[in-house]
Short mmCIF file of C-alpha atoms in Angstrom, two decimals:
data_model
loop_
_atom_site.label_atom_id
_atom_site.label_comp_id
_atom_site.label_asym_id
_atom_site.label_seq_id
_atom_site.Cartn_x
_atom_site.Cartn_y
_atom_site.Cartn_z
CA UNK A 1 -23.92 17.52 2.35
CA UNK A 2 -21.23 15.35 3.90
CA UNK A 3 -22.13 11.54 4.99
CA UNK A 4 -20.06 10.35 7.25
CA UNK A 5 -19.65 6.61 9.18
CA UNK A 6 -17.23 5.35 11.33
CA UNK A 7 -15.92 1.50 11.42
CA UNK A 8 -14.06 -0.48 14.07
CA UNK A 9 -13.35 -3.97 14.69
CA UNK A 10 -11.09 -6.66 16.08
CA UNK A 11 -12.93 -9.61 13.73
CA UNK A 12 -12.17 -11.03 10.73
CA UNK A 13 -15.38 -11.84 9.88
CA UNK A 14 -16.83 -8.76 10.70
CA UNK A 15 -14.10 -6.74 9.26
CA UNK A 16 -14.79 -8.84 6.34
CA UNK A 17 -18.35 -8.06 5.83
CA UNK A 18 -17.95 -4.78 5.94
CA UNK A 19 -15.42 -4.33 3.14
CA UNK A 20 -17.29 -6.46 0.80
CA UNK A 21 -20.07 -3.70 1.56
CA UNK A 22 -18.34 -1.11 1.53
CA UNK A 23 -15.81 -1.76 -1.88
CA UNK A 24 -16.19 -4.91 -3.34
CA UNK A 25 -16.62 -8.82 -2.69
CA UNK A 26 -13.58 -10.10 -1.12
CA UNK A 27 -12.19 -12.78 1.02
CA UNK A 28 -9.24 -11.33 3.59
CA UNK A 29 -7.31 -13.34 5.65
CA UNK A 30 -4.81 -12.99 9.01
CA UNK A 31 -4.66 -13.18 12.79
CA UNK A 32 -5.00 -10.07 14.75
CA UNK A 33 -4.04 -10.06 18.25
CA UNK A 34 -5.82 -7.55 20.91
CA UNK A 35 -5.61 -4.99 17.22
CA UNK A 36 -7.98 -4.41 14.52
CA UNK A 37 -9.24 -2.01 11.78
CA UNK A 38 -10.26 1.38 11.65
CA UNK A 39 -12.10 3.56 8.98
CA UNK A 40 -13.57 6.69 8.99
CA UNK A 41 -15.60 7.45 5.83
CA UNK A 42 -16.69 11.31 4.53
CA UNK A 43 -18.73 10.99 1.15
CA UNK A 44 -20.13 14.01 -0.61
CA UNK A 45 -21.26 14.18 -4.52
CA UNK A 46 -19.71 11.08 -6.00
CA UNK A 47 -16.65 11.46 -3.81
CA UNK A 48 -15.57 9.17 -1.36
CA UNK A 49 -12.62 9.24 1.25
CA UNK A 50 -11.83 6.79 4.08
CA UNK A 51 -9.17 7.01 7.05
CA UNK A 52 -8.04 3.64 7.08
CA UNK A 53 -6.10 1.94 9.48
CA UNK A 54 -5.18 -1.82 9.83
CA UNK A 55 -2.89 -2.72 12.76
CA UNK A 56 -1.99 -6.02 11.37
CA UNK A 57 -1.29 -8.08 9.06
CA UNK A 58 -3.65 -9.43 6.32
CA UNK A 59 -3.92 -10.50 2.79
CA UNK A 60 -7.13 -9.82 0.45
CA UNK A 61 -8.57 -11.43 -2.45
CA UNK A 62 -11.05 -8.58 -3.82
CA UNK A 63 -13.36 -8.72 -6.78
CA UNK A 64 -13.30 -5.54 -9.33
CA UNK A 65 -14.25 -2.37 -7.74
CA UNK A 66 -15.51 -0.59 -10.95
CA UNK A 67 -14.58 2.85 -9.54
CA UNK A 68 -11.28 4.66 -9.69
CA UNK A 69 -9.47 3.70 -6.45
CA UNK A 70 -6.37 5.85 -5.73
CA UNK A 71 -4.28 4.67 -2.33
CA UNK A 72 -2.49 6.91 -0.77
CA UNK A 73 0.16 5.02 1.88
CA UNK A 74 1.14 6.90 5.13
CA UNK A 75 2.44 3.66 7.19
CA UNK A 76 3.32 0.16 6.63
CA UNK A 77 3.46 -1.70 3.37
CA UNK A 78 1.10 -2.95 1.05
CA UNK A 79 2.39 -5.82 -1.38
CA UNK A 80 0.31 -5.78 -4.27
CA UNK A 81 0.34 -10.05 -5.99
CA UNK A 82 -2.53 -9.11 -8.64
CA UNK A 83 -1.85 -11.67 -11.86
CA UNK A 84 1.23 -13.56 -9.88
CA UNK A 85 3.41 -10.04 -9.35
CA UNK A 86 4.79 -8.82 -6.55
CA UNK A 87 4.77 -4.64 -6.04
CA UNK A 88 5.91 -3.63 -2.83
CA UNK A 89 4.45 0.12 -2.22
CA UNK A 90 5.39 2.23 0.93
CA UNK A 91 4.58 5.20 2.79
CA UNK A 92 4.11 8.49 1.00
CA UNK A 93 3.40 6.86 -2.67
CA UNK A 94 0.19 7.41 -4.05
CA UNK A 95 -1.57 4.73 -6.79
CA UNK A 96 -4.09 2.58 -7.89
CA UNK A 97 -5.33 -0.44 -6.07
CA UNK A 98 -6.59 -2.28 -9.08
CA UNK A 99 -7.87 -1.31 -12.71
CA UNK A 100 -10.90 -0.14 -12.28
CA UNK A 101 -12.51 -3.57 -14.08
CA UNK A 102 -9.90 -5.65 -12.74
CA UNK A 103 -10.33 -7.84 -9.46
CA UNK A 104 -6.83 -7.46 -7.12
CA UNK A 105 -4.74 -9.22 -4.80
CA UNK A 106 -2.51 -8.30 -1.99
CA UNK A 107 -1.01 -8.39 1.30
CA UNK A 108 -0.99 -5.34 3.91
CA UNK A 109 1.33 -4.94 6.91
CA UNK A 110 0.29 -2.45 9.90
CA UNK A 111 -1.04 0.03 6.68
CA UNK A 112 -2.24 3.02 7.31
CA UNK A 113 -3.57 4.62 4.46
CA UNK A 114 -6.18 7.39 2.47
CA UNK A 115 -8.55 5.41 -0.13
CA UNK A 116 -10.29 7.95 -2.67
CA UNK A 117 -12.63 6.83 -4.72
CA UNK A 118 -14.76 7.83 -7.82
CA UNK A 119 -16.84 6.58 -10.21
CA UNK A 120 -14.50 5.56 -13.44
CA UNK A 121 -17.05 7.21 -15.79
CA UNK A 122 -15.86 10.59 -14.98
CA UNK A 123 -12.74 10.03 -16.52
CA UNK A 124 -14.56 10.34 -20.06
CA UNK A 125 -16.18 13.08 -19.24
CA UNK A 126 -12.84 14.89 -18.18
CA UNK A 127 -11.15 14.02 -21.65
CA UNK A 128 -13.89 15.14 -23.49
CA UNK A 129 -12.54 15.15 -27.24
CA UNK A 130 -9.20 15.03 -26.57
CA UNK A 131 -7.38 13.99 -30.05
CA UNK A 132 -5.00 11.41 -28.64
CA UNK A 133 -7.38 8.96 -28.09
CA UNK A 134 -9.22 6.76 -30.49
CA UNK A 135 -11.63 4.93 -27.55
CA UNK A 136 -12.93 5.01 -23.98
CA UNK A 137 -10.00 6.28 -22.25
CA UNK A 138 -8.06 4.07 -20.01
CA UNK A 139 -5.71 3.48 -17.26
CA UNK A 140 -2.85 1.09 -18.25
CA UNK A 141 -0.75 0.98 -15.40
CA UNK A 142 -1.42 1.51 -11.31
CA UNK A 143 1.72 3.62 -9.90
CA UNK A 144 2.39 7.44 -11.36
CA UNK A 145 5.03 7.85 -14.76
CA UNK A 146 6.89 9.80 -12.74
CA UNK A 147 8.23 11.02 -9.47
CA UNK A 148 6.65 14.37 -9.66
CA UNK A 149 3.23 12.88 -10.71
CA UNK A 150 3.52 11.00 -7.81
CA UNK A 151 3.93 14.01 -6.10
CA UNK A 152 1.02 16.14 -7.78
CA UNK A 153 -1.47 13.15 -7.13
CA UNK A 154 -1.20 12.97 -3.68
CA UNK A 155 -1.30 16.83 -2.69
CA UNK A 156 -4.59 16.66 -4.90
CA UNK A 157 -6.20 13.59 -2.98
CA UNK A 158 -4.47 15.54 0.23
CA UNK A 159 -6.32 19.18 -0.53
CA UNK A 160 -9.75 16.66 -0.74
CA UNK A 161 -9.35 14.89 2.26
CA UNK A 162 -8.19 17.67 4.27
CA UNK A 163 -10.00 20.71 2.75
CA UNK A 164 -12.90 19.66 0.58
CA UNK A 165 -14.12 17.02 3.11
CA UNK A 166 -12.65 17.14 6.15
CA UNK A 167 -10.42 20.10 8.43
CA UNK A 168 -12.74 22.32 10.97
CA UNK A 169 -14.66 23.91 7.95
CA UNK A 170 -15.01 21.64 5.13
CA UNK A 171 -15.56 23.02 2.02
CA UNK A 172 -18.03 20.26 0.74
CA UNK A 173 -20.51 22.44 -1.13
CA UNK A 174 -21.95 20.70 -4.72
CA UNK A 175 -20.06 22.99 -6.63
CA UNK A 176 -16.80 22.80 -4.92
CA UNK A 177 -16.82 18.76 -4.38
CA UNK A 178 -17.88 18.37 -8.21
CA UNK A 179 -15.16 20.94 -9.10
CA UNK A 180 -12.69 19.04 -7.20
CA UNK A 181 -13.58 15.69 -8.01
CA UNK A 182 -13.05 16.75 -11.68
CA UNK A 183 -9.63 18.23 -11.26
CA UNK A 184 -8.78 14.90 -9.10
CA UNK A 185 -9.50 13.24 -12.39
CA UNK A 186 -7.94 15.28 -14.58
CA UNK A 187 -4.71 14.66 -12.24
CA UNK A 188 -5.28 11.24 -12.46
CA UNK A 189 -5.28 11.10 -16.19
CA UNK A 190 -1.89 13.26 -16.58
CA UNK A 191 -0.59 11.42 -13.73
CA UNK A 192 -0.48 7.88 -14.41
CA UNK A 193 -0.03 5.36 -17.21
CA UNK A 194 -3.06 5.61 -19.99
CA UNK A 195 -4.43 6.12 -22.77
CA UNK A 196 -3.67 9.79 -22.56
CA UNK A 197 -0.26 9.51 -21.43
CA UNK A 198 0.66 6.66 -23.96
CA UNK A 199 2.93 9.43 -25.87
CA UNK A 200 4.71 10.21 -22.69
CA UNK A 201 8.36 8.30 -22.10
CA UNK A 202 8.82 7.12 -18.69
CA UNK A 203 12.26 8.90 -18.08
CA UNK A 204 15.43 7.00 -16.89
CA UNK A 205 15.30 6.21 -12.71
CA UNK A 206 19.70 6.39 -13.14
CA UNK A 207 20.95 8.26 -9.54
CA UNK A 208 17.45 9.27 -7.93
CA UNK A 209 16.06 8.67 -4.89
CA UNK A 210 12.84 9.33 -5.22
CA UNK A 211 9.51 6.65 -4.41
CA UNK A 212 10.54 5.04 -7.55
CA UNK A 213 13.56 3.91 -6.15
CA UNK A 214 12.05 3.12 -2.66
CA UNK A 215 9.31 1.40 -4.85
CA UNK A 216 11.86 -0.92 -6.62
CA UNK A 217 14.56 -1.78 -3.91
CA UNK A 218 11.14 -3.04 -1.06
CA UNK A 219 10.12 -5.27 -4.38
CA UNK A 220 13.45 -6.64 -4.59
CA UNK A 221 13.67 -6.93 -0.72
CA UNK A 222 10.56 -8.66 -0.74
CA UNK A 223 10.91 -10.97 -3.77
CA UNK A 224 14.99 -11.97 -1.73
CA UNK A 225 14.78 -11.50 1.75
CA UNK A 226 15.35 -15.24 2.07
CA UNK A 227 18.68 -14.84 0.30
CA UNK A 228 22.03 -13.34 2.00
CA UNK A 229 21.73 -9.69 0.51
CA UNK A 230 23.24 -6.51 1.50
CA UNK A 231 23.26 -2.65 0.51
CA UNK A 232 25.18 -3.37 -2.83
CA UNK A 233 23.02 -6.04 -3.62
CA UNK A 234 19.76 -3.88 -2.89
CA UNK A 235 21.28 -0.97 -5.14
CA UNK A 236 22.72 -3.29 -8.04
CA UNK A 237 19.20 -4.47 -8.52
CA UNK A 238 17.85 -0.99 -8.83
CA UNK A 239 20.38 0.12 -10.94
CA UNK A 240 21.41 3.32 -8.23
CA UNK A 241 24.02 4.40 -6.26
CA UNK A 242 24.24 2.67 -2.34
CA UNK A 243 23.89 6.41 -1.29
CA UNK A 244 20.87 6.93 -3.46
CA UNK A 245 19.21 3.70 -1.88
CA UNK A 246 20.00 5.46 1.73
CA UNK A 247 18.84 8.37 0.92
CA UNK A 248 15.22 7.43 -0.80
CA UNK A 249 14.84 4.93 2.63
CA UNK A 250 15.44 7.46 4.70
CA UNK A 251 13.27 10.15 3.47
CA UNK A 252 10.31 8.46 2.05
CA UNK A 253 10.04 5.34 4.84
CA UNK A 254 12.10 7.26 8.03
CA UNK A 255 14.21 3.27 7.90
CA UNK A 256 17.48 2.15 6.41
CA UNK A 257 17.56 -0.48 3.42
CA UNK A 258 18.95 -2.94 5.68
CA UNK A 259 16.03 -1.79 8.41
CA UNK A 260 13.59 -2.14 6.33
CA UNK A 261 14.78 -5.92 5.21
CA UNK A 262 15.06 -7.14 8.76
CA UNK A 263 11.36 -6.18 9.22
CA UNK A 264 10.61 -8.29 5.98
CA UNK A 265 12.70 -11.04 7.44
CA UNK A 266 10.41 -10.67 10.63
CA UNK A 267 7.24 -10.73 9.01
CA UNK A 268 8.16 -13.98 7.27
CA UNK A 269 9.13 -15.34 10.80
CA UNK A 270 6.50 -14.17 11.75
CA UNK A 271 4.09 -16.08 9.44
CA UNK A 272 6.34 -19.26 9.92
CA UNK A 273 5.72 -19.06 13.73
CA UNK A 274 1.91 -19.22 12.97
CA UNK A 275 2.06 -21.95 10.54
CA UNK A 276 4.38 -24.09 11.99
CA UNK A 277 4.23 -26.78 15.47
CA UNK A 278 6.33 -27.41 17.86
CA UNK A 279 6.92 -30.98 16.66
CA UNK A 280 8.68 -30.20 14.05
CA UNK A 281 9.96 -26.54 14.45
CA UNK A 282 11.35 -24.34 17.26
CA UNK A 283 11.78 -20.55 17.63
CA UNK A 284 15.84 -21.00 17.19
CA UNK A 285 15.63 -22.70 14.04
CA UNK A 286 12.94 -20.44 12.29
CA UNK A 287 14.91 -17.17 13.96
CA UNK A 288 17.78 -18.80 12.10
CA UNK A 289 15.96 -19.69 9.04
CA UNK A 290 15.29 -15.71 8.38
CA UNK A 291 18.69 -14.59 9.50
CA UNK A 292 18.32 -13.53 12.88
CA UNK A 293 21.54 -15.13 14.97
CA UNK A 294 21.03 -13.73 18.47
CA UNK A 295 17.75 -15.27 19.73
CA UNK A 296 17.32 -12.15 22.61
CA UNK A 297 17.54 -10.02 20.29
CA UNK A 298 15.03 -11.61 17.82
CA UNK A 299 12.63 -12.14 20.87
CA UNK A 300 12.82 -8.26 21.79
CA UNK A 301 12.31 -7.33 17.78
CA UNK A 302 9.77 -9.86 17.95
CA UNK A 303 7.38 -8.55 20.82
CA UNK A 304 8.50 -4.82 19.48
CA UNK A 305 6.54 -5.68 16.62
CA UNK A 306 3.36 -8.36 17.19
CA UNK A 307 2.98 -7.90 20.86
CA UNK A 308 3.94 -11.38 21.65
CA UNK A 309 7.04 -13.49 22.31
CA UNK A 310 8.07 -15.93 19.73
CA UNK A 311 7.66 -19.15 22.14
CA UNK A 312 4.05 -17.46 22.55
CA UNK A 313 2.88 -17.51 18.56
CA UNK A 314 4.64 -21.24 18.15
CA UNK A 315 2.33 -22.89 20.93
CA UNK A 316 -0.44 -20.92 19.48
CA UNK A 317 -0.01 -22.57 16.24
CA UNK A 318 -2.60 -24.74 14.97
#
């Protein structure tokens, strides 16, 4: 039997509360204006799958979630800062939120996204005696080895969302959710770094422009957006071809590399808006401060994206 529940708020605090119930502990943080969350939740035999939607910005500071959390990204960004990184992931990639024993950290921007979740202890069960392994077995990394695992990991979380647990007829008998939920974990296992796949080499990323590419040029546009950077600079970091970069923008994120880093730039105005007064800061010189010359055009970008003009967030300021 399916159990379903629906969330929805515009309050922090409330929005709060709930995910601390609903995953794990954790503090989140941001300023939503006339927006708010959205999840829908279908659970059925250990399997659990939520329609998220955030139409803000926020950060979170989560405890460990002891289950195996997979994310599957359809809009917006989610920066992942666990341990003092920075992993930019966008839409269409499919990984891990945390280690399962692992508390997180992490920023999300307008994210719309699938959370699966299941309880960690199946993985064991699912490798049974399998020879490779000398202990519990074990995730080691959070994104897939390769682009194709990517790829095979989310049509599997896809087929449970859509088929086993949701569509017109679900399909959420005990048989077919158990049988399911172990085949999501035997993708899981094959799919990203482990304990099983320890023996695997990562291939080469040289020309592609695949998620792993998109993966590693929004990192680099995140970690320099406040530096003067352009196409060549964004593809000499990645070690691809400017064409490649286009190309993996373009067909996993429906921007441009240089698109996508003036929405980075914005965001960042964005947050210096909020923080700063008008005593000591105006819209001109933040606008300029992120690279954005023409202040109508900034403005328009600006209330494109938060709803607000950019006079509007500085008086707000505390």
């Amino acid at each position: 039997m399916i159990e379903t529940l629906a969330f929805q708020s515009n309050r922090l605090d409330v929005t709060e509360d709930f995910l601390s119930r609903a995953y794990t502990p954790m503090r989140i943080g941001g300023r939503p204006q006339k927006t708010g969350a959205r999840i829908e939740r279908a659970s059925a035999g250990g399997l659990l799958v939520d329609k998220v939607d955030f139409d803000y910005t926020l950060s979170y500071d989560a405890g460990a979630l002891d289950k195996v959390c997979l994310i599957t990204l359809h809009r917006g960004l989610i920066v992942d800062t666990t341990g003092g990184g920075r992993t930019a992931h966008g839409p269409g990639e499919t990984f891990l939120v945390a280690l399962p024993d692992r508390p997180y950290t992490g920023e999300e921007r307008g994210a719309r996204y699938t959370i699966t979740m299941f309880d960690a202890a199946l993985l064991d069960q699912v490798a049974g005696g399998d020879e490779r392994r000398d202990g519990p077995v074990r995730f080691t990394g959070r994104t897939p080895v390769d682009e194709e695992a990517g790829r095979r990991l989310g049509r599997t979380v896809a087929f449970l969302r859509d088929t086993v647990l949701g569509g017109p007829a679900p399909a959420a008998e005990g048989l077919v959710v158990s049988t399911a939920l172990r085949h999501l974990a035997a993708v899981a296992l094959t799919s990203l770094p482990g304990t099983l796949t320890a023996h695997r080499p990562r291939p080469v990323d040289g020309r592609d422009a695949g998620t792993a590419t998109l993966r590693r040029a929004m990192t680099f546009i995140e970690e320099n957006a406040h530096r003067d950077i352009g196409l060549s600079d964004i593809a000499a970091a990645v070690r691809v071809t400017p064409r490649a970069v286009q190309y993996a923008f373009r067909r996993h994120a429906s921007t441009t590399p240089l698109g996508h880093l003036r929405r980075v730039r914005l965001a960042h105005a964005h947050g210096d808006l909020r923080a700063a007064t008008t005593e000591v800061s105006s819209v001109l010189d933040i606008a300029a401060r992120w690279g954005f010359a023409h202040p109508g055009r900034f403005a328009a970008a600006y209330r494109d994206a938060y709803g607000a003009s950019p006079s509007d967030t500085l008086r707000a300021a505390p």
